[in-house]
CSV table of C-alpha atoms in Angstrom, one decimal:
chain,number,residue,atom,x,y,z
A,1,MET,CA,1.0,-12.8,56.0
A,2,ALA,CA,3.0,-13.7,59.3
A,3,THR,CA,1.1,-12.3,62.3
A,4,PHE,CA,4.5,-11.2,64.6
A,5,PHE,CA,4.6,-10.9,67.9
A,6,ASN,CA,7.1,-9.3,70.7
A,7,ALA,CA,7.4,-9.7,74.3
A,8,GLN,CA,3.7,-10.7,74.5
A,9,VAL,CA,2.5,-12.0,77.6
A,10,PHE,CA,0.5,-15.3,76.7
A,11,THR,CA,-2.0,-17.6,79.1
A,12,PHE,CA,-1.4,-20.9,78.5
A,13,THR,CA,-3.0,-23.9,80.2
A,14,GLN,CA,-0.5,-27.0,81.9
A,15,PRO,CA,-2.5,-30.4,81.0
A,16,ASP,CA,-3.3,-30.0,84.3
A,17,ASP,CA,-6.2,-27.3,83.8
A,18,THR,CA,-2.9,-24.8,85.6
A,19,LYS,CA,-2.6,-21.4,84.2
A,20,ILE,CA,0.9,-20.1,82.9
A,21,GLN,CA,1.9,-17.0,81.8
A,22,LEU,CA,4.7,-16.8,79.1
A,23,ARG,CA,6.4,-14.0,76.8
A,24,GLY,CA,6.6,-14.7,73.1
A,25,TRP,CA,8.3,-14.0,69.9
A,26,GLY,CA,7.3,-15.1,66.6
A,27,ASP,CA,4.9,-15.4,64.8
A,28,GLN,CA,2.7,-18.4,63.4
A,29,HIS,CA,5.3,-20.6,62.0
A,30,TYR,CA,8.0,-20.0,64.9
A,31,ALA,CA,8.1,-19.1,68.0
A,32,VAL,CA,10.1,-18.8,70.7
A,33,PHE,CA,8.7,-18.5,74.7
A,34,GLU,CA,10.1,-17.6,77.5
A,35,THR,CA,8.6,-17.7,81.7
A,36,LEU,CA,8.2,-13.9,83.2
A,37,ASP,CA,11.4,-13.6,84.8
A,38,GLY,CA,13.5,-14.7,81.4
A,39,PHE,CA,14.3,-19.0,80.9
A,40,THR,CA,13.2,-20.3,77.6
A,41,VAL,CA,10.5,-22.8,77.4
A,42,THR,CA,9.2,-26.0,75.8
A,43,LYS,CA,6.3,-27.9,75.3
A,44,ASN,CA,7.6,-31.5,76.8
A,45,PRO,CA,6.1,-34.1,73.8
A,46,THR,CA,5.4,-36.7,76.1
A,47,THR,CA,3.5,-35.0,79.3
A,48,GLY,CA,2.0,-32.3,77.6
A,49,TYR,CA,3.4,-30.1,79.7
A,50,TYR,CA,5.0,-26.8,79.2
A,51,GLU,CA,9.1,-27.2,81.6
A,52,VAL,CA,12.0,-25.4,81.1
A,53,ALA,CA,14.2,-26.0,78.1
A,54,ARG,CA,17.9,-26.1,77.2
A,55,LEU,CA,19.6,-26.8,74.3
A,56,VAL,CA,20.1,-30.4,72.7
A,57,ALA,CA,23.9,-30.7,72.4
A,58,ASP,CA,24.4,-29.2,69.0
A,59,GLY,CA,22.0,-26.2,69.8
A,60,SER,CA,20.1,-26.5,67.0
A,61,ALA,CA,16.6,-27.6,69.3
A,62,LEU,CA,15.1,-27.4,72.6
A,63,GLU,CA,14.6,-30.3,74.9
A,64,PRO,CA,12.5,-30.3,78.5
A,65,ALA,CA,15.4,-29.5,80.9
A,66,PRO,CA,15.0,-31.6,84.2
A,67,GLY,CA,14.6,-30.1,87.4
A,68,PRO,CA,14.3,-30.6,90.7
A,69,GLY,CA,10.9,-29.7,91.1
A,70,ASP,CA,8.6,-27.0,90.0
A,71,ARG,CA,8.6,-27.9,85.7
A,72,LEU,CA,9.1,-23.6,85.1
A,73,ASP,CA,11.8,-23.3,88.1
A,74,GLY,CA,14.7,-22.7,85.5
A,75,VAL,CA,16.9,-21.4,88.4
A,76,GLY,CA,16.2,-24.8,89.8
A,77,ALA,CA,17.4,-26.4,86.9
A,78,GLY,CA,20.6,-24.6,86.5
A,79,LEU,CA,20.1,-22.7,82.8
A,80,PRO,CA,20.6,-19.6,81.7
A,81,ARG,CA,17.5,-17.3,80.7
A,82,GLY,CA,17.4,-16.0,77.2
A,83,LEU,CA,18.7,-19.3,75.2
A,84,ARG,CA,17.7,-19.2,71.8
A,85,VAL,CA,18.6,-22.5,68.9
A,86,ARG,CA,20.8,-21.8,65.6
A,87,GLN,CA,19.4,-19.2,64.1
A,88,GLU,CA,19.7,-21.6,61.4
A,89,SER,CA,17.4,-24.1,63.2
A,90,ALA,CA,15.0,-21.5,63.9
A,91,MET,CA,14.5,-20.5,60.2
A,92,ALA,CA,14.4,-24.2,58.1
A,93,ALA,CA,12.0,-24.9,61.5
A,94,ALA,CA,10.0,-21.5,60.5
A,95,ARG,CA,10.2,-22.4,56.4
A,96,ALA,CA,8.9,-25.8,57.5
A,97,SER,CA,6.1,-25.2,59.4
A,98,ALA,CA,5.1,-22.4,56.8
A,99,GLN,CA,4.7,-25.3,53.7
A,100,ARG,CA,2.4,-27.2,56.3
A,101,VAL,CA,0.4,-24.6,56.1
A,102,SER,CA,-0.3,-25.2,52.3
A,103,GLY,CA,-0.4,-22.1,51.3
A,104,ARG,CA,-1.6,-18.8,51.5
A,105,ARG,CA,-5.7,-17.9,52.0
A,106,CYS,CA,-5.7,-16.2,49.2
A,107,GLU,CA,-4.3,-19.3,47.2
A,108,GLN,CA,-6.8,-21.4,48.9
A,109,ARG,CA,-9.9,-19.3,48.1
A,110,ARG,CA,-8.4,-19.3,44.0
A,111,GLN,CA,-8.5,-23.6,44.1
A,112,GLU,CA,-12.2,-23.7,45.4
A,113,ARG,CA,-13.3,-21.3,42.9
A,114,ARG,CA,-11.7,-23.1,39.6
A,115,GLN,CA,-13.2,-26.8,41.3
A,116,GLN,CA,-16.6,-25.2,41.9
A,117,MET,CA,-16.2,-23.4,37.9
A,118,ARG,CA,-14.7,-27.4,36.8
A,119,ALA,CA,-17.9,-29.0,38.3
A,120,MET,CA,-20.5,-26.1,36.8
A,121,ARG,CA,-18.4,-26.4,33.6
A,122,ALA,CA,-19.0,-30.5,33.9
A,123,MET,CA,-22.6,-30.0,34.9
A,124,ALA,CA,-23.3,-27.7,31.9
A,125,ALA,CA,-21.8,-30.2,29.2
A,126,ALA,CA,-23.9,-33.0,30.3
A,127,GLY,CA,-27.5,-30.7,30.3
A,128,GLY,CA,-27.2,-28.6,32.8
A,129,PRO,CA,-28.6,-30.4,36.5
A,130,LEU,CA,-31.0,-33.6,37.1
A,131,LEU,CA,-34.4,-31.8,39.1
A,132,ALA,CA,-36.6,-34.8,40.2
């Protein structure tokens, strides 16, 4: 089951150990984070830093926005507040993330129990466990 959060403040650590606070909306499958003054943030895949974001040309994703200095300065980068990707893109990303998680936890436990039962049946069919 997804754990939702709405305008919750989180503390993230940048690669240089600087702590930053971001406000987030979403769940473990898809989330959007903003600086406390409202600029959308994304993690730069090259540097690992959280940076203010801009939309790619078709609006389907966020990318780090180049700025004159501070990675989290949306005003200096000339960005609007509250950027969001297109809804279809967000929903597709959430579905893809949920599928990568390999199913619900109850399904994982059920599969583990089935494997244990198969192993016990195989041992019983072979005459029981071999003891030294």
